[in-house]
Amino acid sequence: MSHVITTEGLTKTYGSRTVVDGLDLRVPEGCVYGFLGPNGSGKSTTMKMLLSLVRPTRGEISVLGRPVDHRTRHELSPHIGSLIEAPPGYGHLTGRENMAVVQRMLGSSDRQVARAVEIVRLGEHMDKRVRDYSLGMKQRLGIATALARDPRLLVLDEPTNGLDPAGIEEIRELLVSLADRGITVMVSSHLLDEVDRMASVLGVLGRGRLIFQGTREELFDRSVPDLLVDTPEPERALDLGLPAVRGPGGLRLSGFDDAATADLVRQLVHHEVPVHGVRRVRQSLEEVFMDLTGREGLS
Amino acid sequence: MNRTAVAVELRKTRRARVVPVLAVMVIAVVALSSANLFSDSMRADLSDPSAQPWEQLLLNHVVVAAMTSPVVVAVLASRQVDIEHQGQGWTLARVCGLGPGQLCRAKALVLGAVLTLAVAVQSALVAGAGLLAGVEVAFPAGMWARYTLTLALVNLVVLFLHLWLAARVDNQFVGLGVGLLGAFYAVFALLMPAWVALALPWGHYAAISPLGTGPDGGLAAVTPAYGVLVPYLSAVVVLFAVACRRFDRAEEGPA
Ligand SMILES: Nc1ncnc2c1ncn2[C@@H]1O[C@H](COP(=O)(O)OP(=O)(O)OP(=O)(O)O)[C@@H](O)[C@H]1O
Ligand SMILES: [Mg+2]
């Protein structure tokens, strides 16, 4: 599998604070890559480095098979559409005038611009001023500016930020359809829900470090679901000093892998605690995610 | 100068109401400068060379321009730069291959051109008001043209300063406040010794005045301190160019 984006030890420090720490990203071609992390974990900073808007302190970046630095910026920018932090748009101009500004800067054709507008389905709002746009319309205009050059790669920073569920669904369908056309889409979010059903590959960032990268299934495998022990006498088990809390039907224990589970059962039996059953809870992806990011939450 | 940046800047200017802002300035300056021409007490002076009707009118123009230009320039500069802060324009331009410094230079060119045009029209209209009122004394064309030219140059320098300030400080109240203080300073400098006027660029609106008080208490032609003004103005132009290069080389936007 070839990668559209690879980074080696990508690091950014501001003063003495390391905000992005040794990232080794692998974004496969033609996929939707969900780039997840809590607020302040370094998603935007990473994306800015990929677009050479911010200079890395250390590390290498390769995009579309080319090293990224100030010299290759002009070669690469025609192939990369991007949306960073907030969607761009001059409020005093109409959607059409905004697209004309972008068209002139990129040297795009009328056909490319018309197609970009059509893809985001903004056609009927093009003569409205952008200051009168809804948030969803602004996001779509931002995506249209990113698409106006027939990009091979889209780097979108929280494109669903502030949208209602219908708006999120719409963007999701749009990005999936773009990936179907062969465009690689890297999309960030601090909410797992938002990217869960569009991304086939996930990268999870926590405090500037990549704590997971792989498919959704691999993410499930990575985290050990909590253990539930059914027992009518949970107090006796707690008296043994187990790291457990009261759970449905008995006890709940976190972080017990298979070997630890076997040990636990042996210990309970040895102390004659009646064990009626031992099972694992079914985890939601959200919980898996919380596990990885250290339960600091995602929002 | 990057042609794409200029073309794009013109498109952005379309609905920015630059022309209405300048039209208001021109009308206000012409009206305030020439108001007393049409008073009854002036009527007799219009054909009396010793009453210096053209000099009086030009001095009015100097005072009114010193009062209004700093504010108008600040408003134009901050509007044109604020659209980039508000609309994520710096980042948009960067990913499209244009640095913030290139945008600022294009803004300087576009605003500088319309501002210079407005000053030419304004100066011609003030003179026209004199003719309309019936001034019959010979028109001091050289003095009038020299003042108009230097006013346009001072406007450009103050424009560059405000563009830089508006780009660096995204709160536009700062630039507008500086513009207001600049207007006070310019008017104040008219009453102060020449070095006060030369000290700050806003004082240059006073320093370029071609008229001073003569020995007889009337108005007398004076030569502005071009030896100080020209190097000063050139230095600001160079600093602006350097600042734009630094914007282009720095990370992200200029603020
Ligand atoms: N120019 C800068 N100077 C200093 N610190 C910065 C700068 N830019 C970002 N940071 C810091 O880097 C950290 C990561 O910021 P970043 O914007 O990349 O996070 P994020 O993951 O995009 O967060 P969010 O979900 O809130 O958008 C933050 O703590 C932020 O304060
Ligand atoms: Mg961010």
XYZ file of C-alpha atoms and ligand atoms in Angstrom:
586
model
C 0.000 0.000 0.000
C 1.455 3.360 -0.965
C 1.226 6.316 1.375
C 0.263 9.832 0.375
C 1.581 11.294 3.622
C 4.450 9.910 5.676
C 6.228 11.672 8.506
C 9.250 10.566 10.516
C 9.673 11.930 14.010
C 7.678 15.057 13.221
C 8.071 17.450 16.139
C 7.093 21.032 16.908
C 8.082 22.950 19.976
C 6.984 26.438 20.949
C 9.526 27.730 23.427
C 9.985 24.866 25.839
C 6.586 23.299 25.107
C 6.498 20.345 22.753
C 3.071 20.443 21.141
C 3.710 17.768 18.502
C 6.045 15.007 19.559
C 7.738 12.540 17.224
C 4.862 11.667 14.905
C 5.277 8.850 12.408
C 2.160 9.290 10.308
C 1.181 6.918 7.506
C -1.782 8.059 5.445
C -2.636 5.457 2.791
C -3.662 6.565 -0.675
C -7.361 6.906 -1.453
C -8.665 6.544 2.093
C -10.419 8.818 4.536
C -7.941 9.182 7.398
C -9.538 10.301 10.642
C -7.123 12.361 12.720
C -8.451 12.387 16.259
C -7.443 13.986 19.493
C -8.721 16.129 22.349
C -8.540 19.923 22.190
C -4.976 21.154 22.201
C -3.491 17.763 21.316
C -1.731 19.190 18.265
C -3.997 18.288 15.326
C -4.032 21.726 13.722
C -0.317 22.221 14.299
C 0.412 18.889 12.603
C -1.786 19.733 9.634
C -0.141 23.138 9.305
C 3.241 21.441 9.151
C 1.985 19.086 6.425
C 0.960 22.167 4.434
C 4.223 23.986 5.242
C 2.309 26.769 6.986
C 4.374 26.047 10.098
C 7.981 24.888 10.129
C 8.689 21.630 11.960
C 11.257 21.837 14.731
C 12.467 18.330 13.855
C 11.520 15.463 11.611
C 10.777 14.718 7.983
C 7.567 15.032 6.003
C 6.850 13.509 2.639
C 3.632 14.321 0.788
C 2.714 12.783 -2.578
C 6.188 11.321 -2.716
C 7.943 14.676 -2.319
C 9.726 16.025 0.734
C 7.881 19.033 2.170
C 9.848 22.234 2.655
C 9.730 25.821 1.468
C 11.233 24.835 -1.893
C 8.631 22.206 -2.789
C 5.727 24.243 -1.455
C 4.922 25.673 -4.873
C 5.122 22.284 -6.588
C 2.857 20.637 -4.049
C 0.215 23.274 -3.398
C -1.682 22.729 -6.688
C -2.307 19.122 -5.632
C -3.390 19.735 -2.042
C -6.699 21.239 -1.025
C -6.915 22.367 2.576
C -9.097 23.876 5.223
C -7.340 24.890 8.435
C -9.060 25.835 11.702
C -11.905 27.987 10.374
C -13.264 27.980 6.828
C -12.010 30.890 4.717
C -14.416 33.370 3.168
C -14.621 37.135 2.745
C -17.886 38.129 4.418
C -18.452 41.232 2.309
C -18.254 39.235 -0.926
C -20.702 36.711 -2.328
C -19.891 33.026 -2.617
C -19.301 33.487 -6.339
C -16.926 36.422 -5.767
C -15.052 34.417 -3.150
C -14.618 31.564 -5.596
C -13.400 34.059 -8.218
C -10.721 35.253 -5.782
C -9.594 31.674 -5.190
C -9.735 30.886 -8.900
C -7.449 33.817 -9.685
C -4.951 32.816 -6.982
C -4.846 29.190 -8.119
C -5.155 29.815 -11.823
C -7.992 27.263 -11.936
C -10.317 26.895 -14.895
C -13.999 27.854 -14.862
C -14.805 24.163 -15.184
C -12.824 23.270 -12.056
C -14.566 25.985 -10.045
C -18.018 25.044 -11.310
C -17.379 21.413 -10.445
C -16.171 22.274 -6.932
C -19.326 24.304 -6.308
C -21.458 21.491 -7.675
C -19.776 18.870 -5.480
C -20.520 20.808 -2.297
C -24.013 21.651 -3.598
C -23.739 25.361 -2.967
C -25.007 26.405 -6.408
C -28.144 28.211 -5.309
C -26.372 30.242 -2.615
C -23.566 31.604 -4.747
C -25.031 35.086 -5.069
C -25.557 35.533 -1.341
C -22.983 37.354 0.729
C -20.854 35.019 2.809
C -21.583 37.017 5.978
C -25.196 35.869 5.573
C -24.199 32.208 5.186
C -25.029 29.623 7.830
C -22.092 27.831 9.432
C -22.762 24.782 7.271
C -22.729 26.877 4.106
C -19.446 28.479 5.177
C -17.916 25.055 5.733
C -19.095 23.930 2.316
C -17.708 27.056 0.666
C -14.421 26.344 2.444
C -14.402 22.809 1.058
C -15.242 24.183 -2.405
C -12.177 26.480 -2.225
C -10.116 23.429 -1.288
C -11.540 21.460 -4.226
C -11.151 24.223 -6.812
C -7.834 22.829 -8.012
C -8.666 19.144 -8.564
C -6.560 18.075 -5.569
C -5.133 14.612 -5.038
C -5.070 15.202 -1.297
C -7.459 17.057 0.978
C -6.343 18.168 4.437
C -9.414 19.263 6.375
C -9.196 20.527 9.945
C -12.478 19.974 11.791
C -14.718 20.489 8.757
C -17.715 19.339 10.799
C -17.086 21.739 13.664
C -20.305 23.385 14.779
C -22.533 21.541 12.305
C -25.809 19.895 13.286
C -26.175 16.118 12.809
C -27.686 16.567 9.337
C -24.809 18.828 8.328
C -22.268 16.343 9.674
C -23.963 13.546 7.745
C -23.820 15.629 4.586
C -20.088 16.316 4.965
C -19.526 12.648 5.743
C -21.200 11.554 2.516
C -19.272 14.206 0.620
C -15.887 13.076 1.943
C -16.622 9.406 1.386
C -17.648 10.162 -2.205
C -14.434 12.150 -2.718
C -12.383 9.224 -1.453
C -14.301 7.008 -3.881
C -13.064 9.275 -6.661
C -9.517 8.498 -5.527
C -8.852 11.634 -3.497
C -7.071 10.964 -0.223
C -8.839 12.797 2.597
C -7.245 13.552 5.957
C -9.846 14.914 8.315
C -9.397 15.936 11.942
C -11.887 16.046 14.764
C -12.000 16.020 18.518
C -15.160 13.914 18.392
C -14.846 10.262 17.525
C -18.505 10.077 16.488
C -17.942 12.587 13.739
C -15.251 10.651 11.919
C -16.181 7.147 13.026
C -18.388 6.343 10.086
C -16.354 8.076 7.413
C -12.764 7.177 8.239
C -11.320 3.807 7.287
C -8.004 4.562 8.977
C -7.619 6.394 12.268
C -4.754 8.252 13.871
C -5.240 9.190 17.509
C -3.266 12.003 19.047
C -2.888 12.593 22.778
C -0.761 15.449 24.132
C 1.144 15.711 20.875
C 1.955 11.989 20.600
C 0.457 9.471 18.223
C -1.081 6.937 20.577
C -2.763 4.851 17.929
C -2.716 4.485 14.167
C -4.566 1.817 12.245
C -8.025 0.605 11.313
C -11.123 0.761 13.482
C -10.849 -2.983 14.157
C -7.250 -2.664 15.263
C -8.318 0.105 17.585
C -10.786 -2.282 19.282
C -8.115 -4.937 19.623
C -5.770 -2.459 21.235
C -7.830 -1.747 24.263
C -8.766 -4.315 26.927
C -12.441 -4.084 27.857
C -13.384 -4.067 31.534
C -13.975 -7.360 33.286
C -17.256 -8.153 35.061
C -17.212 -10.747 37.854
C -20.609 -12.097 38.943
C -20.548 -12.873 42.635
C -23.138 -12.642 45.442
C -20.390 -11.578 47.880
C -18.537 -8.631 46.350
C -17.493 -7.303 49.810
C -15.335 -10.316 50.446
C -13.642 -9.849 47.109
C -13.051 -6.165 47.868
C -11.564 -7.124 51.253
C -8.841 -8.965 49.339
C -7.578 -5.585 48.127
C -8.528 -6.064 44.470
C -8.534 -2.925 42.295
C -12.237 -3.358 41.719
C -15.431 -1.355 41.994
C -18.997 -2.560 42.521
C -20.509 -3.471 39.166
C -23.729 -5.029 37.888
C -24.016 -8.462 39.518
C -20.767 -8.097 41.436
C -17.465 -6.431 40.529
C -16.009 -4.441 37.679
C -12.252 -4.368 37.033
C -10.253 -2.399 34.484
C -7.079 -3.293 32.628
C -7.104 -7.065 33.215
C -5.724 -8.908 30.216
C -6.164 -12.667 29.755
C -3.289 -13.674 32.031
C -4.348 -11.258 34.750
C -7.893 -12.573 34.481
C -6.703 -16.156 35.066
C -4.736 -14.996 38.128
C -7.742 -13.139 39.445
C -10.036 -16.161 39.177
C -7.425 -18.353 40.884
C -7.164 -15.842 43.735
C -10.947 -15.602 44.200
C -11.334 -19.354 44.225
C -8.433 -19.724 46.658
C -10.189 -17.373 49.087
C -13.483 -19.193 48.555
C -15.294 -16.250 47.022
C -18.218 -17.737 45.068
C -17.754 -16.903 41.350
C -20.885 -17.313 39.219
C -19.405 -15.925 36.042
C -16.605 -13.862 34.490
C -17.189 -11.864 31.284
C -15.999 -8.774 29.470
C -18.176 -5.715 28.863
C -19.046 -4.792 25.298
C -17.225 -1.579 24.611
C -18.314 1.258 22.421
C -15.673 2.794 20.219
C -15.995 5.943 22.306
C -14.903 3.988 25.377
C -11.982 2.438 23.523
C -10.977 5.903 22.585
C -11.276 7.194 26.133
C -9.081 4.325 27.221
C -6.377 5.385 24.799
C -6.467 9.059 25.556
C -6.234 8.363 29.262
C -9.833 9.162 30.165
C -9.110 12.827 29.931
C -12.147 13.009 27.687
C -12.471 14.190 24.186
C -14.111 17.536 24.480
C 4.920 43.361 -7.437
C 2.904 40.220 -7.957
C 0.221 40.683 -10.645
C -1.981 37.934 -9.264
C -1.949 39.553 -5.830
C -2.993 42.909 -7.308
C -5.745 41.392 -9.454
C -7.085 39.509 -6.446
C -6.928 42.648 -4.311
C -9.030 44.542 -6.847
C -11.675 41.814 -6.691
C -11.756 42.015 -2.897
C -12.076 45.807 -3.022
C -15.248 45.567 -5.059
C -17.773 45.713 -2.248
C -15.462 47.183 0.392
C -16.952 50.674 -0.086
C -13.570 52.278 -0.682
C -15.025 54.692 -3.215
C -17.896 55.879 -0.965
C -15.458 56.420 1.934
C -13.190 58.490 -0.285
C -16.112 60.387 -1.813
C -17.268 61.401 1.664
C -13.732 62.559 2.467
C -13.429 64.615 -0.713
C -16.831 66.266 -0.316
C -16.248 67.040 3.352
C -12.780 68.489 2.754
C -13.924 70.627 -0.164
C -16.963 71.872 1.759
C -15.034 72.691 4.946
C -12.124 74.313 3.086
C -14.271 76.578 0.962
C -17.146 77.361 3.337
C -16.051 80.871 4.200
C -15.475 81.787 0.525
C -19.182 82.151 0.129
C -19.730 84.347 3.191
C -20.677 87.990 2.657
C -17.598 89.300 4.479
C -15.333 87.540 1.963
C -17.048 88.898 -1.124
C -14.942 92.094 -1.276
C -11.665 90.206 -0.724
C -12.084 87.927 -3.736
C -10.577 90.457 -6.135
C -8.111 92.061 -3.699
C -4.570 90.599 -4.025
C -3.580 91.940 -0.600
C -6.393 89.930 0.989
C -4.642 86.790 -0.410
C -7.843 84.865 -1.225
C -6.038 81.864 -2.820
C -3.554 81.625 0.033
C -6.397 81.717 2.546
C -8.175 78.953 0.669
C -5.040 76.807 0.402
C -4.339 77.235 4.111
C -7.892 76.118 4.862
C -7.225 73.078 2.723
C -4.007 72.339 4.640
C -5.825 72.501 7.984
C -8.827 70.442 6.907
C -6.652 67.827 5.150
C -4.458 67.499 8.268
C -7.585 66.939 10.321
C -9.260 64.357 8.062
C -6.559 62.483 6.110
C -5.056 60.523 9.039
C -8.505 59.191 9.957
C -9.513 58.326 6.395
C -6.204 56.570 5.729
C -6.530 54.589 8.973
C -10.084 53.539 8.101
C -9.150 52.399 4.598
C -6.062 50.491 5.718
C -7.786 48.740 8.584
C -10.841 47.750 6.499
C -8.713 46.315 3.739
C -6.538 44.326 6.150
C -9.292 43.289 8.540
C -11.020 41.287 5.796
C -7.977 38.985 5.858
C -8.087 38.580 9.641
C -11.858 37.978 9.593
C -11.980 35.718 6.548
C -8.902 33.520 7.224
C -7.483 35.249 4.165
C -3.826 34.971 5.213
C -4.016 31.177 5.377
C -6.129 30.941 2.235
C -3.577 33.010 0.296
C -0.659 31.026 1.726
C -2.043 27.687 0.574
C -2.721 29.280 -2.810
C 0.892 30.422 -3.047
C 0.709 34.080 -1.899
C 2.436 35.258 1.276
C 0.973 37.858 3.659
C 3.633 40.354 2.588
C 2.546 40.023 -1.022
C -1.029 40.732 0.048
C 0.106 43.792 2.000
C 2.087 45.148 -0.937
C -0.894 44.658 -3.231
C -3.095 46.477 -0.725
C -0.589 49.335 -0.603
C -0.641 49.603 -4.385
C -4.417 49.455 -4.796
C -5.265 51.756 -1.877
C -2.342 54.055 -2.671
C -3.609 54.524 -6.231
C -7.196 55.358 -5.296
C -6.078 57.568 -2.415
C -3.742 59.544 -4.676
C -6.497 59.929 -7.229
C -8.846 61.165 -4.509
C -6.302 63.740 -3.322
C -5.885 65.051 -6.887
C -9.651 65.363 -7.315
C -10.018 66.966 -3.889
C -7.333 69.559 -4.551
C -8.794 70.379 -7.973
C -12.268 70.757 -6.459
C -11.014 73.121 -3.733
C -9.462 75.277 -6.462
C -12.676 74.935 -8.465
C -14.642 76.189 -5.458
C -12.417 79.291 -5.441
C -13.131 79.953 -9.099
C -16.836 79.331 -8.539
C -16.912 81.825 -5.699
C -15.364 84.349 -8.079
C -11.760 84.772 -6.954
C -10.180 87.069 -9.548
C -6.621 87.174 -8.262
C -4.004 85.148 -10.246
C -4.005 81.436 -9.292
C -0.736 80.276 -7.583
C -0.516 77.100 -9.658
C 3.023 76.060 -8.617
C 2.357 76.305 -4.908
C -0.972 74.516 -5.278
C 0.512 71.634 -7.290
C 3.468 71.240 -4.930
C 1.189 70.999 -1.921
C -1.086 68.481 -3.662
C 1.853 66.275 -4.576
C 3.373 66.319 -1.101
C -0.039 65.658 0.478
C -0.384 62.568 -1.705
C 3.092 61.384 -0.661
C 2.456 61.863 3.054
C -0.816 59.956 2.643
C 1.101 57.048 1.123
C 3.590 56.928 3.955
C 0.876 57.033 6.597
C -0.997 54.384 4.603
C 2.035 52.069 4.717
C 2.319 52.542 8.470
C -1.347 51.770 8.990
C -1.281 48.721 6.722
C 1.606 47.346 8.741
C -0.125 48.129 12.030
C -3.453 46.627 10.885
C -1.679 43.442 9.788
C 0.335 43.092 13.005
C -2.433 43.927 15.470
C -5.667 42.192 14.591
C -7.759 44.420 16.872
C -8.592 47.223 14.450
C -9.529 49.681 17.204
C -5.810 50.108 17.754
C -5.208 51.361 14.213
C -8.284 53.585 14.252
C -7.229 55.041 17.609
C -3.783 55.785 16.244
C -5.411 57.459 13.243
C -7.464 59.719 15.513
C -4.456 60.646 17.631
C -2.566 61.239 14.397
C -5.220 63.726 13.288
C -4.920 65.619 16.588
C -1.161 65.621 16.264
C -1.314 66.897 12.684
C -3.531 69.835 13.619
C -1.525 70.543 16.758
C 1.684 70.492 14.702
C 0.366 73.362 12.557
C 0.675 75.602 15.618
C 4.014 74.266 16.837
C 7.621 74.737 15.757
C 8.653 72.880 12.619
C 10.606 70.148 14.432
C 7.419 69.008 16.186
C 5.748 68.576 12.812
C 8.727 66.683 11.437
C 9.083 64.332 14.389
C 6.192 61.988 13.539
C 4.768 61.109 10.111
C 1.340 62.491 11.088
C 2.959 65.858 11.706
C 4.073 65.871 8.101
C 0.563 66.910 7.109
C 1.516 70.211 8.759
C 5.168 70.216 7.720
C 4.248 70.240 4.030
C 2.271 73.466 4.362
C 3.585 75.913 1.732
C 2.341 78.863 3.778
C 3.484 80.470 6.981
C 3.141 83.773 8.727
C 5.077 86.612 7.083
C 6.773 89.577 8.826
C 3.700 91.760 8.207
C 1.402 89.227 9.877
C -0.067 88.113 6.547
C 0.459 84.767 4.821
C 3.855 84.221 3.230
C 5.182 81.403 1.066
C 7.542 79.120 2.973
C 9.589 76.196 1.725
C 8.830 73.000 3.640
C 11.846 71.150 5.071
C 12.198 68.784 2.110
C 15.696 67.909 3.290
C 14.119 66.147 6.256
C 10.809 65.091 4.704
C 12.172 63.229 1.692
C 14.666 60.974 3.548
C 12.095 60.374 6.292
C 9.426 59.311 3.807
C 11.897 57.132 1.896
C 12.916 55.395 5.111
C 9.299 54.483 5.878
C 8.892 53.042 2.371
C 12.007 50.896 2.856
C 10.829 49.746 6.288
C 7.465 48.769 4.840
C 9.173 46.714 2.143
C 11.337 44.994 4.767
C 8.313 44.288 6.982
C 6.467 42.716 4.038
C 9.407 40.413 3.325
C 9.423 39.369 6.953
C 5.682 38.614 6.792
C 6.330 36.366 3.809
C 9.112 34.481 5.567
C 7.443 34.076 8.952
C 5.085 31.232 9.840
C 1.354 31.679 9.374
C -0.223 35.152 9.318
C 1.381 38.478 10.234
C -0.499 39.074 13.503
N 1.783 29.734 17.522
C 1.752 29.073 18.700
N 2.519 29.472 19.743
C 2.488 28.822 20.914
N 1.725 27.753 21.173
C 0.941 27.286 20.196
C 0.908 27.924 18.898
N 0.039 27.249 18.125
C -0.456 26.250 18.884
N 0.081 26.269 20.125
C -0.210 25.307 21.220
O -0.064 24.022 20.713
C -1.023 23.153 21.282
C -1.690 22.384 20.178
O -2.491 23.266 19.443
P -3.356 22.796 18.195
O -4.096 23.982 17.710
O -2.479 22.098 17.233
O -4.346 21.754 18.856
P -5.621 21.050 18.234
O -5.433 19.596 18.430
O -5.839 21.526 16.852
O -6.763 21.549 19.192
P -8.289 21.930 18.878
O -9.067 20.657 18.913
O -8.664 22.816 20.011
O -8.327 22.612 17.553
C -1.956 24.010 22.098
O -1.653 23.834 23.451
C -1.652 25.415 21.665
O -1.796 26.297 22.743
Mg -7.320 22.680 15.948
